[in-house]
Structures are given as C-alpha cells and as structure tokens.
Amino acid sequence: MTNPLYDALFQHARPAAPALIVGADVLDYAGLKRRVGACASALVAAGVRPGDRVAAQVEKSPANLFLYLATIQAGAVYLPLNTAYTLPELRYFLEDAEPALVVCDPAVRDGVAAIAGRAAVETLDAAGQGTLADAASRAGPASATVERADDDLAAICYTSGTTGRSKGAMLTHRNLVSNAATLRELWRFTADDVLIHALPIYHVHGLFVAINVALMSGAAMIWQPKFDAAAVLADMPKATALMGVPTFYTRLLDQPGLNRETAAGMRLFVSGSAPLLAQTHETWRARTGHAILERYGMTETGMNTSNPYEGDRVAGTVGFALPGVDLRLADAEGPTPAGGIGMIEVRGPNVFKGYWRNPEKTAEAFRDDGFFVTGDLGQFDARGYLAIVGRDKDLIITGGLNVYPKEVENEIDALPGIVESAVVGLAHADLGEAVTAVVVREKGATIDEAEILAALAERLAGFKRPKRIVFVEDLPRNAMGKVQKALLRAQLAM
C-alpha cells in the first residue's frame, strides 16, 4: 500500500535522528512517527474517513504538526485555517468545505461547535493540550497508513480572498510531493541540515515548503512557536537554514548580535511570501556574508521559481522557473515581447487541481493548454531572471495609461530617508485613477512630499508620478508579510 505524500515525507528518515527540537526537548524520527500514528488512530476513532476534510484552527505547536501528518496518514484532506479568523469568518470555511472534524482552541470550542454543522469538534491549545491530545494518548497501535493515489487530495488551502470570497485550492499528493522534492534538490537539503522553523503553519510557506522539505530530507527542525528575532538569532549557531518572510530579515538586522560569526554555520537563508527590498538584501549580505535566496510561489501552485543556489542571487528578482515547471508571460494578445511586462502563467506537477466545488472559477483560471493564470505581473531581465512587478488587480490605469506600482515603488524606495512604499490607484474624476504613494520614512528622516516628487521628476514620466503622497508609520500587512493594498485603498478612499 502506498500513500504518496506520507511515504515521501519519511523516505529519508533515520529512526534515531532528531526530527523536532523544541527548546531542550528532542523528538527523533521514530518518536515522531509514533506520535503521528497515535494521532491518526484518534482521527479514525473520531470518525474521519479517507477523503474527509479535517479543519485545523489551532496555534502552532508540535501537536499541530502531528495533526497535519496524521491527517495525511489517515488518507484525509488537511484544511489549515488562520488562527486570526473570527467565528463569522470561520463559518464560511466550514460551510464551504464541510469537514468531518474541526480542531480548535478549547477557549472557542462552544462557538465552533455551534457553526460546525455535522462535524465533530476536538481541541488543541497552544501547548498542544486538549481533547485530541487526550484521545491520541489513549489510542492503541497506529492505524495502518491509508492508501492514496497521486491525484487524490492531500489539502485544501483557501486563498486570501482579497477580491471576493476565498476559494479553496485543491492540492493533491502529486502537487505537494513534486514541489518539495524539487526544492530539496535545488536548495541542497540533506539529513545533515537543521532548519529554524519560525513560520506559521496555516500557510503554504511554513507548512508545505518548510516542513515538507525538511522532513523529506530527513533533516531536523528547531521548532519556534512564532517568530522572535532574539530567539532565532540565539538558535542560528545550531542551525544550517532559515526560511522566512522579509519582516524576519529586517527585524534580525535590528539585532546587534547579527554578524558573520553568528551566521558562520548557516548555509541558506530563504525569503518569500512578499517582496524583499533590495536594501535589505544588500545590508544582509554585508552583515552576514550571505545572499538571501528569494523565490516565488502561491497557494495554488506551491513554489514556481527560485534564485539559484549556486550563482548570482539578484535582489528584486525571484530567479528562474523550477525544474519541471513551465512559465511564460502573456497578455490578451498572446506572448509578451522580450523585456515586456505580462501576466505570469505556469504549468507543471505543482499546479493545483482546481478550486473546491467551484468549476466556474477553475475554468477561468486555466488556459486551454493547461497553463494557470497566476494574476501576477512579471518581467524578465536580460539574463532571464524574473521580477514580480505587481498583481494584475493592482495595475493602475490613469488617463488611459498603465502604471505598474512596483516601478514607482522601486524609485521611491531608493531615495534616502525612505524605508519602503506602497503605490495604489484611487478613484479620480478626470483620470479614472490617480497614482497615490503611501510611504514609510526612516526614523528621524525629514524628507517630504515635495522632495520626493522632485526626485521622481528626474526618473519617471509625468503620468507615473504620484498625485499624492501619504506618510505612515507602518504599512498594513497580512500574516505572511504581504502589504494589504486593498486595505490601503479602502482607508485612503474614506
């Protein structure tokens, strides 16, 4: 019997090798498989059957990891949910996915039970305690690993829903296995690696990139419940790799102890989920001697591109298409001319099966030749490195002319005294949309709107220059560090 994802995750596991390091506690691979097996038995006892959805809205803990792996072992479909969702928000996901089991924090159990429909409800708290943990501790021998096919679902991950209701991306065993296997080879992960895991695990980055790549390599994970710059820095001498979002790196740069000596044993720093500023890339290299590796992916596809492990890692780009992934730029007229900006479209074993119970949106998302339309706009440089210039929905059309926010942001971000910026379009009676820049200044910087506009006058055509500049302390971001431009547009329109 085979279960493609479960089998692949443990194919290089050495029973006595460390799998999970939590403070002073070390769980080896044999122990991890026992804990996962006990949890799988508890799921089966709770009525979970192959193909059933198991929804998890719980804080990050080792028990949360066991739950994910146990769901796969039991042949069910894992449905991770952001812990920040309120009960009204949660209701939508439960009604749409119709899980057989919902696992939540004990503090909200009654509220979840009231909206869970026919689903059973179990609990896990931030310490990994709750009714599911109790059931696993009482469980008998681990249930047999349930046979699954490559095309069977392993997970449903809901999109962020910035342009309407969230859609459930159906990810198969093949999708997750192929992507993790490719990244393992490309990023040179082995059983000798130790990954600092400080990402949330209700998201593709922390769940299917960090965890799957580490386990598939037989590597160890230093498990941190959340990102804390001081804690990550303290663990760095014991580790070889870190996967993070740009915020990780900017906050680590604020730590006075970050230097080449601290990072001497590290071989890889990966950043994704949001653009990394070129300034951060350059400052990190100067402080640590390491070039951060940026890559590009999304919920529906896992990872699509990566800067090279060996060779130039170019700031502001996400590198080249992964082996086995076809990538092209196109618009309504066809392929984008060399050097032009176009919609990123991808095809490969990493691309999802479609949107859960939404054939219309699935059909809209794919071209006739099987390419998935990402909604991201990209541009290749002369060497073939891909740069993400924005989302299609973020494109600004002002006076009938297209403005790509990233181009304007890059020019603003390069000015002295600027930390970062976000450029959006706001309704304008004459132009249709007015280019508007939201800017974060460095502490103590006095650069003002007039100075920024004067500098941009030498760099950008008039129609691209902001009609208004708003200064803020911080840009609003989601849990993965992406700037929430929809929220900015709503706030500025008031």
Short mmCIF file of C-alpha atoms in Angstrom, two decimals:
data_model
loop_
_atom_site.label_atom_id
_atom_site.label_comp_id
_atom_site.label_asym_id
_atom_site.label_seq_id
_atom_site.Cartn_x
_atom_site.Cartn_y
_atom_site.Cartn_z
CA MET A 1 0.00 0.00 0.00
CA THR A 2 1.22 3.49 -0.83
CA ASN A 3 0.38 6.95 0.41
CA PRO A 4 2.47 9.23 -1.82
CA LEU A 5 2.88 12.24 0.49
CA TYR A 6 3.23 10.34 3.78
CA ASP A 7 5.70 7.90 2.22
CA ALA A 8 7.78 10.69 0.67
CA LEU A 9 7.95 12.72 3.88
CA PHE A 10 9.51 9.82 5.76
CA GLN A 11 11.55 8.19 2.99
CA HIS A 12 14.88 9.56 4.27
CA ALA A 13 14.05 9.42 7.98
CA ARG A 14 16.68 7.81 10.20
CA PRO A 15 14.81 6.50 13.26
CA ALA A 16 17.30 7.78 15.83
CA ALA A 17 17.98 11.10 14.07
CA PRO A 18 16.45 14.29 15.51
CA ALA A 19 13.30 15.42 13.76
CA LEU A 20 11.95 18.11 16.05
CA ILE A 21 13.87 20.25 18.55
CA VAL A 22 11.69 22.22 20.96
CA GLY A 23 13.83 24.02 23.50
CA ALA A 24 15.77 21.35 25.35
CA ASP A 25 13.47 18.54 24.13
CA VAL A 26 14.42 16.48 21.08
CA LEU A 27 12.00 14.17 19.29
CA ASP A 28 13.64 11.69 16.93
CA TYR A 29 12.05 10.38 13.75
CA ALA A 30 10.95 7.14 15.39
CA GLY A 31 9.21 9.15 18.10
CA LEU A 32 7.67 11.49 15.54
CA LYS A 33 6.16 8.59 13.62
CA ARG A 34 4.75 7.14 16.87
CA ARG A 35 3.13 10.44 17.81
CA VAL A 36 1.73 10.89 14.32
CA GLY A 37 0.41 7.32 14.29
CA ALA A 38 -1.33 7.79 17.64
CA CYS A 39 -2.97 10.96 16.36
CA ALA A 40 -4.05 9.18 13.18
CA SER A 41 -5.71 6.50 15.33
CA ALA A 42 -7.52 9.24 17.24
CA LEU A 43 -8.76 10.76 13.99
CA VAL A 44 -10.09 7.44 12.77
CA ALA A 45 -11.77 6.86 16.15
CA ALA A 46 -13.41 10.29 15.78
CA GLY A 47 -15.00 9.16 12.53
CA VAL A 48 -12.55 10.56 9.96
CA ARG A 49 -12.56 8.53 6.78
CA PRO A 50 -10.41 8.69 3.61
CA GLY A 51 -11.22 11.82 1.65
CA ASP A 52 -12.81 13.61 4.62
CA ARG A 53 -11.68 17.13 5.39
CA VAL A 54 -10.01 17.84 8.73
CA ALA A 55 -10.12 21.56 9.55
CA ALA A 56 -7.50 22.91 11.96
CA GLN A 57 -7.64 26.35 13.54
CA VAL A 58 -5.08 25.92 16.29
CA GLU A 59 -1.95 27.65 17.48
CA LYS A 60 1.40 26.36 16.28
CA SER A 61 2.70 23.50 18.43
CA PRO A 62 4.27 20.08 17.89
CA ALA A 63 0.76 18.62 18.31
CA ASN A 64 -0.37 20.76 15.37
CA LEU A 65 2.40 19.19 13.28
CA PHE A 66 1.31 15.70 14.39
CA LEU A 67 -2.25 16.56 13.34
CA TYR A 68 -1.19 17.58 9.83
CA LEU A 69 0.85 14.42 9.29
CA ALA A 70 -1.79 12.22 10.90
CA THR A 71 -4.44 13.60 8.56
CA ILE A 72 -2.27 12.58 5.61
CA GLN A 73 -1.58 9.14 7.11
CA ALA A 74 -5.33 8.61 7.63
CA GLY A 75 -5.99 9.42 3.97
CA ALA A 76 -7.93 12.57 4.80
CA VAL A 77 -7.60 16.14 3.49
CA TYR A 78 -5.91 18.75 5.67
CA LEU A 79 -7.58 22.17 5.88
CA PRO A 80 -5.38 24.71 7.74
CA LEU A 81 -7.11 27.89 8.89
CA ASN A 82 -5.60 31.17 10.06
CA THR A 83 -5.86 31.47 13.84
CA ALA A 84 -6.90 35.12 13.45
CA TYR A 85 -10.23 34.22 11.81
CA THR A 86 -13.29 35.17 13.84
CA LEU A 87 -16.25 32.82 14.23
CA PRO A 88 -18.27 34.59 11.48
CA GLU A 89 -15.29 34.23 9.13
CA LEU A 90 -14.76 30.63 10.19
CA ARG A 91 -18.39 29.81 9.43
CA TYR A 92 -17.81 30.40 5.70
CA PHE A 93 -14.92 27.93 5.51
CA LEU A 94 -16.76 25.24 7.46
CA GLU A 95 -19.91 25.60 5.38
CA ASP A 96 -17.92 25.52 2.15
CA ALA A 97 -15.52 22.65 2.95
CA GLU A 98 -17.92 20.57 5.09
CA PRO A 99 -15.18 18.95 7.19
CA ALA A 100 -15.82 15.76 9.12
CA LEU A 101 -13.73 17.10 12.01
CA VAL A 102 -12.82 20.56 13.25
CA VAL A 103 -9.91 21.01 15.65
CA CYS A 104 -9.88 24.34 17.50
CA ASP A 105 -8.67 26.02 20.67
CA PRO A 106 -10.54 24.92 23.82
CA ALA A 107 -11.46 28.54 24.52
CA VAL A 108 -13.68 28.75 21.44
CA ARG A 109 -14.92 25.18 21.36
CA ASP A 110 -18.56 26.02 22.09
CA GLY A 111 -18.64 28.76 19.47
CA VAL A 112 -17.09 26.50 16.86
CA ALA A 113 -19.46 23.64 17.72
CA ALA A 114 -22.40 25.96 17.06
CA ILE A 115 -21.26 26.58 13.46
CA ALA A 116 -19.62 23.24 12.69
CA GLY A 117 -22.72 21.56 11.30
CA ARG A 118 -22.32 17.78 11.35
CA ALA A 119 -18.59 17.94 12.01
CA ALA A 120 -17.14 16.53 15.22
CA VAL A 121 -15.14 19.06 17.24
CA GLU A 122 -11.88 18.36 19.08
CA THR A 123 -9.48 20.77 20.75
CA LEU A 124 -5.78 21.62 20.94
CA ASP A 125 -4.36 24.65 22.74
CA ALA A 126 -1.07 26.47 22.24
CA ALA A 127 0.68 23.96 24.49
CA GLY A 128 -0.67 21.04 22.45
CA GLN A 129 -3.16 20.02 25.13
CA GLY A 130 -6.83 19.30 24.52
CA THR A 131 -9.32 16.57 23.74
CA LEU A 132 -7.47 15.47 20.60
CA ALA A 133 -4.20 15.14 22.52
CA ASP A 134 -6.04 13.15 25.21
CA ALA A 135 -7.56 10.87 22.59
CA ALA A 136 -4.15 10.32 20.97
CA SER A 137 -2.61 9.43 24.33
CA ARG A 138 -5.27 6.73 24.81
CA ALA A 139 -5.07 5.44 21.25
CA GLY A 140 -3.91 1.94 20.58
CA PRO A 141 -1.37 0.94 17.93
CA ALA A 142 -1.17 3.28 14.99
CA SER A 143 -3.70 2.74 12.27
CA ALA A 144 -2.33 1.42 9.01
CA THR A 145 -1.35 4.14 6.58
CA VAL A 146 -4.29 4.62 4.21
CA GLU A 147 -3.61 4.05 0.54
CA ARG A 148 -3.95 7.12 -1.65
CA ALA A 149 -3.29 7.90 -5.32
CA ASP A 150 -1.14 10.70 -6.72
CA ASP A 151 -4.22 12.62 -7.84
CA ASP A 152 -6.08 12.31 -4.52
CA LEU A 153 -6.42 15.46 -2.45
CA ALA A 154 -3.98 15.99 0.41
CA ALA A 155 -5.01 19.51 1.39
CA ILE A 156 -7.36 22.38 0.69
CA CYS A 157 -5.90 25.83 1.30
CA TYR A 158 -8.12 28.86 1.00
CA THR A 159 -6.87 31.90 -0.90
CA SER A 160 -6.68 35.25 0.82
CA GLY A 161 -9.93 36.41 -0.68
CA THR A 162 -8.85 39.99 -1.42
CA THR A 163 -11.16 40.22 -4.44
CA GLY A 164 -14.18 38.39 -3.09
CA ARG A 165 -14.90 35.19 -1.23
CA SER A 166 -11.91 32.95 -0.55
CA LYS A 167 -11.59 29.96 -2.83
CA GLY A 168 -10.36 26.55 -1.69
CA ALA A 169 -7.31 25.48 -3.70
CA MET A 170 -7.29 21.67 -4.02
CA LEU A 171 -3.74 20.36 -3.61
CA THR A 172 -3.01 16.74 -4.47
CA HIS A 173 -0.40 14.32 -3.21
CA ARG A 174 1.43 14.78 -6.53
CA ASN A 175 1.41 18.57 -6.17
CA LEU A 176 2.98 18.53 -2.72
CA VAL A 177 5.44 15.69 -3.31
CA SER A 178 6.76 17.05 -6.60
CA ASN A 179 7.25 20.56 -5.26
CA ALA A 180 9.03 19.53 -2.05
CA ALA A 181 11.24 17.04 -3.91
CA THR A 182 12.27 19.70 -6.42
CA LEU A 183 13.09 22.23 -3.69
CA ARG A 184 15.04 19.64 -1.70
CA GLU A 185 17.30 19.03 -4.67
CA LEU A 186 17.52 22.65 -5.80
CA TRP A 187 18.32 24.01 -2.32
CA ARG A 188 20.62 21.06 -1.45
CA PHE A 189 18.77 19.91 1.67
CA THR A 190 20.08 16.72 3.31
CA ALA A 191 19.70 14.82 6.57
CA ASP A 192 22.55 16.92 7.98
CA ASP A 193 20.50 20.11 7.83
CA VAL A 194 18.87 21.86 10.78
CA LEU A 195 16.11 24.28 9.80
CA ILE A 196 14.91 27.04 12.10
CA HIS A 197 11.12 26.86 11.75
CA ALA A 198 9.58 30.14 12.93
CA LEU A 199 6.81 30.48 10.31
CA PRO A 200 3.09 29.90 10.95
CA ILE A 201 1.83 26.56 9.68
CA TYR A 202 -1.61 27.54 8.43
CA HIS A 203 0.07 28.83 5.28
CA VAL A 204 1.78 27.16 2.31
CA HIS A 205 5.20 28.64 3.16
CA GLY A 206 5.50 27.28 6.69
CA LEU A 207 3.54 24.09 6.06
CA PHE A 208 4.34 22.74 2.61
CA VAL A 209 7.68 24.40 1.92
CA ALA A 210 9.45 24.44 5.28
CA ILE A 211 8.01 21.29 6.88
CA ASN A 212 7.75 19.14 3.77
CA VAL A 213 11.25 19.98 2.52
CA ALA A 214 12.82 19.38 5.94
CA LEU A 215 11.05 16.07 6.57
CA MET A 216 11.57 14.79 3.04
CA SER A 217 15.29 15.40 3.55
CA GLY A 218 15.43 13.66 6.92
CA ALA A 219 16.56 16.99 8.40
CA ALA A 220 15.86 18.39 11.86
CA MET A 221 13.66 21.37 12.64
CA ILE A 222 14.24 23.78 15.51
CA TRP A 223 10.62 24.50 16.33
CA GLN A 224 9.71 28.01 17.40
CA PRO A 225 6.04 28.79 18.17
CA LYS A 226 6.31 32.19 16.49
CA PHE A 227 8.95 34.47 15.07
CA ASP A 228 11.08 36.19 17.70
CA ALA A 229 14.24 37.81 16.33
CA ALA A 230 16.25 37.25 19.51
CA ALA A 231 15.22 33.59 19.67
CA VAL A 232 16.10 33.00 16.02
CA LEU A 233 19.47 34.67 16.49
CA ALA A 234 20.16 32.52 19.57
CA ASP A 235 19.44 29.35 17.60
CA MET A 236 21.38 30.34 14.50
CA PRO A 237 24.71 28.82 15.63
CA LYS A 238 22.92 25.43 15.96
CA ALA A 239 21.25 25.60 12.54
CA THR A 240 22.07 25.50 8.84
CA ALA A 241 18.98 27.09 7.25
CA LEU A 242 16.20 29.60 7.82
CA MET A 243 13.05 30.17 5.79
CA GLY A 244 11.27 33.43 6.40
CA VAL A 245 9.39 36.45 5.12
CA PRO A 246 11.05 39.85 4.61
CA THR A 247 10.00 41.00 8.08
CA PHE A 248 12.18 38.26 9.58
CA TYR A 249 15.26 39.72 7.95
CA THR A 250 14.55 43.38 8.70
CA ARG A 251 13.98 42.56 12.37
CA LEU A 252 17.04 40.35 12.56
CA LEU A 253 19.09 43.22 11.15
CA ASP A 254 17.98 45.25 14.19
CA GLN A 255 19.71 42.67 16.43
CA PRO A 256 23.20 43.90 17.34
CA GLY A 257 24.44 40.29 17.64
CA LEU A 258 23.83 39.51 13.97
CA ASN A 259 27.21 39.22 12.24
CA ARG A 260 29.34 36.90 10.14
CA GLU A 261 30.39 34.87 13.16
CA THR A 262 26.80 34.23 14.26
CA ALA A 263 25.83 33.13 10.75
CA ALA A 264 29.03 31.18 10.06
CA GLY A 265 27.35 27.77 10.29
CA MET A 266 24.36 28.75 8.16
CA ARG A 267 24.33 27.76 4.50
CA LEU A 268 20.95 29.07 3.34
CA PHE A 269 18.56 31.95 4.06
CA VAL A 270 15.32 31.84 2.05
CA SER A 271 12.79 34.67 1.77
CA GLY A 272 9.36 34.65 0.20
CA SER A 273 5.63 35.41 0.52
CA ALA A 274 6.32 39.14 -0.06
CA PRO A 275 8.95 41.20 -1.93
CA LEU A 276 12.30 41.71 -0.22
CA LEU A 277 13.68 45.23 -0.53
CA ALA A 278 16.99 45.46 -2.38
CA GLN A 279 18.35 47.47 0.56
CA THR A 280 17.55 44.60 2.94
CA HIS A 281 19.24 42.14 0.56
CA GLU A 282 22.39 44.26 0.37
CA THR A 283 22.56 45.05 4.10
CA TRP A 284 22.11 41.38 4.97
CA ARG A 285 24.94 40.34 2.67
CA ALA A 286 27.24 42.97 4.19
CA ARG A 287 26.42 41.94 7.78
CA THR A 288 26.42 38.16 7.40
CA GLY A 289 28.30 37.35 4.22
CA HIS A 290 25.20 35.52 2.90
CA ALA A 291 22.96 36.43 -0.02
CA ILE A 292 19.29 35.81 0.77
CA LEU A 293 17.63 33.47 -1.74
CA GLU A 294 14.29 34.81 -2.97
CA ARG A 295 11.70 32.57 -4.58
CA TYR A 296 8.15 32.92 -5.88
CA GLY A 297 5.08 30.84 -5.21
CA MET A 298 1.43 30.98 -4.33
CA THR A 299 -1.31 28.98 -2.65
CA GLU A 300 -2.45 27.32 -5.87
CA THR A 301 0.97 26.23 -7.06
CA GLY A 302 3.45 25.99 -4.24
CA MET A 303 6.79 27.30 -5.47
CA ASN A 304 7.24 28.26 -9.13
CA THR A 305 10.65 29.92 -9.33
CA SER A 306 13.82 30.36 -7.31
CA ASN A 307 17.03 32.28 -7.44
CA PRO A 308 19.89 29.83 -7.91
CA TYR A 309 21.57 28.03 -5.03
CA GLU A 310 24.84 28.44 -6.88
CA GLY A 311 25.29 31.60 -8.93
CA ASP A 312 24.02 35.16 -8.63
CA ARG A 313 21.04 35.81 -6.40
CA VAL A 314 19.74 39.02 -7.86
CA ALA A 315 17.96 41.40 -5.50
CA GLY A 316 14.48 42.30 -6.67
CA THR A 317 14.06 39.11 -8.68
CA VAL A 318 12.73 35.63 -7.96
CA GLY A 319 15.10 33.80 -10.28
CA PHE A 320 14.18 31.13 -12.79
CA ALA A 321 11.40 28.58 -13.23
CA LEU A 322 11.88 25.44 -11.14
CA PRO A 323 12.87 22.26 -12.97
CA GLY A 324 9.73 20.69 -14.41
CA VAL A 325 7.75 23.95 -14.26
CA ASP A 326 6.84 25.78 -17.47
CA LEU A 327 6.50 29.55 -17.07
CA ARG A 328 5.58 32.24 -19.57
CA LEU A 329 4.46 35.87 -19.72
CA ALA A 330 1.38 36.68 -21.76
CA ASP A 331 -1.48 39.12 -22.24
CA ALA A 332 -4.78 39.05 -24.09
CA GLU A 333 -2.95 39.33 -27.40
CA GLY A 334 -0.56 36.45 -26.77
CA PRO A 335 3.05 36.05 -25.58
CA THR A 336 4.67 39.17 -24.15
CA PRO A 337 7.51 40.63 -26.25
CA ALA A 338 11.05 40.34 -24.86
CA GLY A 339 11.57 42.75 -21.99
CA GLY A 340 7.86 43.48 -21.68
CA ILE A 341 5.54 43.11 -18.71
CA GLY A 342 2.98 40.34 -18.84
CA MET A 343 0.81 38.01 -16.82
CA ILE A 344 2.72 35.13 -15.28
CA GLU A 345 1.30 31.77 -16.31
CA VAL A 346 2.60 28.42 -15.08
CA ARG A 347 2.13 24.74 -15.84
CA GLY A 348 3.59 21.73 -14.08
CA PRO A 349 3.06 18.97 -11.50
CA ASN A 350 2.98 21.62 -8.75
CA VAL A 351 -0.15 23.31 -10.11
CA PHE A 352 -3.30 22.61 -8.13
CA LYS A 353 -6.26 20.51 -9.23
CA GLY A 354 -8.75 23.38 -9.18
CA TYR A 355 -10.96 25.29 -6.78
CA TRP A 356 -13.08 23.28 -4.36
CA ARG A 357 -16.67 22.98 -5.62
CA ASN A 358 -16.14 25.93 -7.94
CA PRO A 359 -15.83 24.72 -11.54
CA GLU A 360 -16.56 28.18 -12.97
CA LYS A 361 -13.60 29.83 -11.20
CA THR A 362 -11.44 26.82 -12.04
CA ALA A 363 -12.25 27.15 -15.73
CA GLU A 364 -11.48 30.88 -15.63
CA ALA A 365 -8.08 30.24 -14.03
CA PHE A 366 -6.69 27.96 -16.75
CA ARG A 367 -5.80 28.45 -20.40
CA ASP A 368 -6.83 25.83 -22.93
CA ASP A 369 -3.27 24.44 -22.99
CA GLY A 370 -3.21 23.86 -19.22
CA PHE A 371 -1.37 26.98 -18.08
CA PHE A 372 -2.62 28.50 -14.81
CA VAL A 373 -3.12 32.27 -14.84
CA THR A 374 -1.50 33.48 -11.62
CA GLY A 375 -2.79 37.06 -11.56
CA ASP A 376 0.78 38.27 -11.00
CA LEU A 377 2.57 40.53 -13.46
CA GLY A 378 6.19 39.77 -14.28
CA GLN A 379 9.12 40.88 -16.37
CA PHE A 380 12.31 39.05 -17.41
CA ASP A 381 15.65 40.84 -17.34
CA ALA A 382 18.35 40.34 -19.95
CA ARG A 383 19.66 37.23 -18.17
CA GLY A 384 16.25 35.61 -17.75
CA TYR A 385 15.70 36.44 -14.08
CA LEU A 386 12.02 37.03 -13.32
CA ALA A 387 10.88 40.11 -11.40
CA ILE A 388 7.37 40.39 -9.97
CA VAL A 389 6.06 43.86 -10.77
CA GLY A 390 2.66 43.56 -9.09
CA ARG A 391 -0.74 41.94 -9.17
CA ASP A 392 -2.99 42.38 -12.18
CA LYS A 393 -5.66 43.80 -9.88
CA ASP A 394 -3.13 46.36 -8.58
CA LEU A 395 -2.40 47.72 -12.06
CA ILE A 396 -3.23 51.44 -12.15
CA ILE A 397 -4.85 52.86 -15.29
CA THR A 398 -4.55 56.63 -15.18
CA GLY A 399 -5.70 58.72 -18.12
CA GLY A 400 -5.79 55.54 -20.20
CA LEU A 401 -2.14 54.73 -19.47
CA ASN A 402 -0.86 51.73 -17.49
CA VAL A 403 1.22 52.30 -14.36
CA TYR A 404 2.87 49.32 -12.66
CA PRO A 405 3.11 50.09 -8.93
CA LYS A 406 6.39 48.24 -8.46
CA GLU A 407 8.21 50.55 -10.86
CA VAL A 408 7.15 53.61 -8.87
CA GLU A 409 7.83 51.89 -5.53
CA ASN A 410 11.36 50.98 -6.59
CA GLU A 411 12.16 54.61 -7.35
CA ILE A 412 10.70 55.88 -4.07
CA ASP A 413 12.39 53.15 -2.01
CA ALA A 414 15.76 54.11 -3.47
CA LEU A 415 15.54 57.65 -2.05
CA PRO A 416 17.49 58.49 1.12
CA GLY A 417 15.36 58.51 4.24
CA ILE A 418 12.78 56.07 2.87
CA VAL A 419 12.17 52.64 4.39
CA GLU A 420 9.53 51.42 1.94
CA SER A 421 6.47 52.45 -0.01
CA ALA A 422 3.23 51.09 -1.45
CA VAL A 423 1.66 52.60 -4.55
CA VAL A 424 -2.07 52.26 -5.23
CA GLY A 425 -4.66 53.78 -7.53
CA LEU A 426 -7.51 55.84 -6.13
CA ALA A 427 -10.66 56.94 -7.96
CA HIS A 428 -10.21 60.23 -9.79
CA ALA A 429 -12.94 62.13 -11.66
CA ASP A 430 -10.69 63.17 -14.53
CA LEU A 431 -8.03 60.46 -14.77
CA GLY A 432 -10.07 57.43 -13.71
CA GLU A 433 -7.38 56.53 -11.18
CA ALA A 434 -4.79 58.71 -9.50
CA VAL A 435 -1.38 57.29 -8.60
CA THR A 436 -1.04 57.51 -4.81
CA ALA A 437 2.04 56.59 -2.76
CA VAL A 438 1.98 55.54 0.88
CA VAL A 439 5.45 56.00 2.33
CA VAL A 440 7.29 54.91 5.49
CA ARG A 441 10.23 57.15 6.40
CA GLU A 442 13.30 56.17 8.39
CA LYS A 443 13.30 57.30 11.99
CA GLY A 444 14.34 60.93 12.14
CA ALA A 445 14.10 61.43 8.38
CA THR A 446 12.52 64.69 7.24
CA ILE A 447 12.10 64.05 3.52
CA ASP A 448 8.71 65.44 2.49
CA GLU A 449 6.27 65.18 -0.39
CA ALA A 450 7.85 67.98 -2.42
CA GLU A 451 11.32 66.43 -2.18
CA ILE A 452 10.05 63.01 -3.25
CA LEU A 453 8.15 64.45 -6.21
CA ALA A 454 11.16 66.50 -7.26
CA ALA A 455 13.37 63.40 -7.21
CA LEU A 456 10.83 61.36 -9.16
CA ALA A 457 10.54 64.08 -11.81
CA GLU A 458 14.02 63.07 -12.96
CA ARG A 459 13.23 59.35 -13.01
CA LEU A 460 9.61 58.79 -14.05
CA ALA A 461 7.27 60.02 -16.75
CA GLY A 462 4.71 62.52 -15.51
CA PHE A 463 1.76 60.12 -15.69
CA LYS A 464 3.58 57.65 -13.41
CA ARG A 465 4.37 60.17 -10.68
CA PRO A 466 2.12 60.18 -7.60
CA LYS A 467 -0.59 62.80 -7.40
CA ARG A 468 -0.50 62.43 -3.63
CA ILE A 469 1.94 61.08 -1.04
CA VAL A 470 0.78 59.90 2.37
CA PHE A 471 3.24 59.25 5.18
CA VAL A 472 2.57 56.44 7.68
CA GLU A 473 4.44 54.70 10.49
CA ASP A 474 3.96 51.21 9.03
CA LEU A 475 2.28 49.57 6.05
CA PRO A 476 -0.58 47.17 6.85
CA ARG A 477 0.45 43.56 6.24
CA ASN A 478 -1.15 40.16 6.45
CA ALA A 479 0.30 37.28 8.49
CA MET A 480 2.81 36.43 5.77
CA GLY A 481 4.13 39.97 5.43
CA LYS A 482 2.33 40.96 2.23
CA VAL A 483 1.27 44.59 2.07
CA GLN A 484 -2.54 44.78 2.10
CA LYS A 485 -3.13 47.17 -0.76
CA ALA A 486 -6.87 46.58 -0.76
CA LEU A 487 -6.96 47.82 2.83
CA LEU A 488 -4.83 50.85 1.91
CA ARG A 489 -7.17 51.72 -0.95
CA ALA A 490 -10.18 51.44 1.35
CA GLN A 491 -8.57 53.59 4.05
CA LEU A 492 -7.41 56.30 1.66
CA ALA A 493 -10.75 56.46 -0.10
CA MET A 494 -12.51 57.48 3.12
#
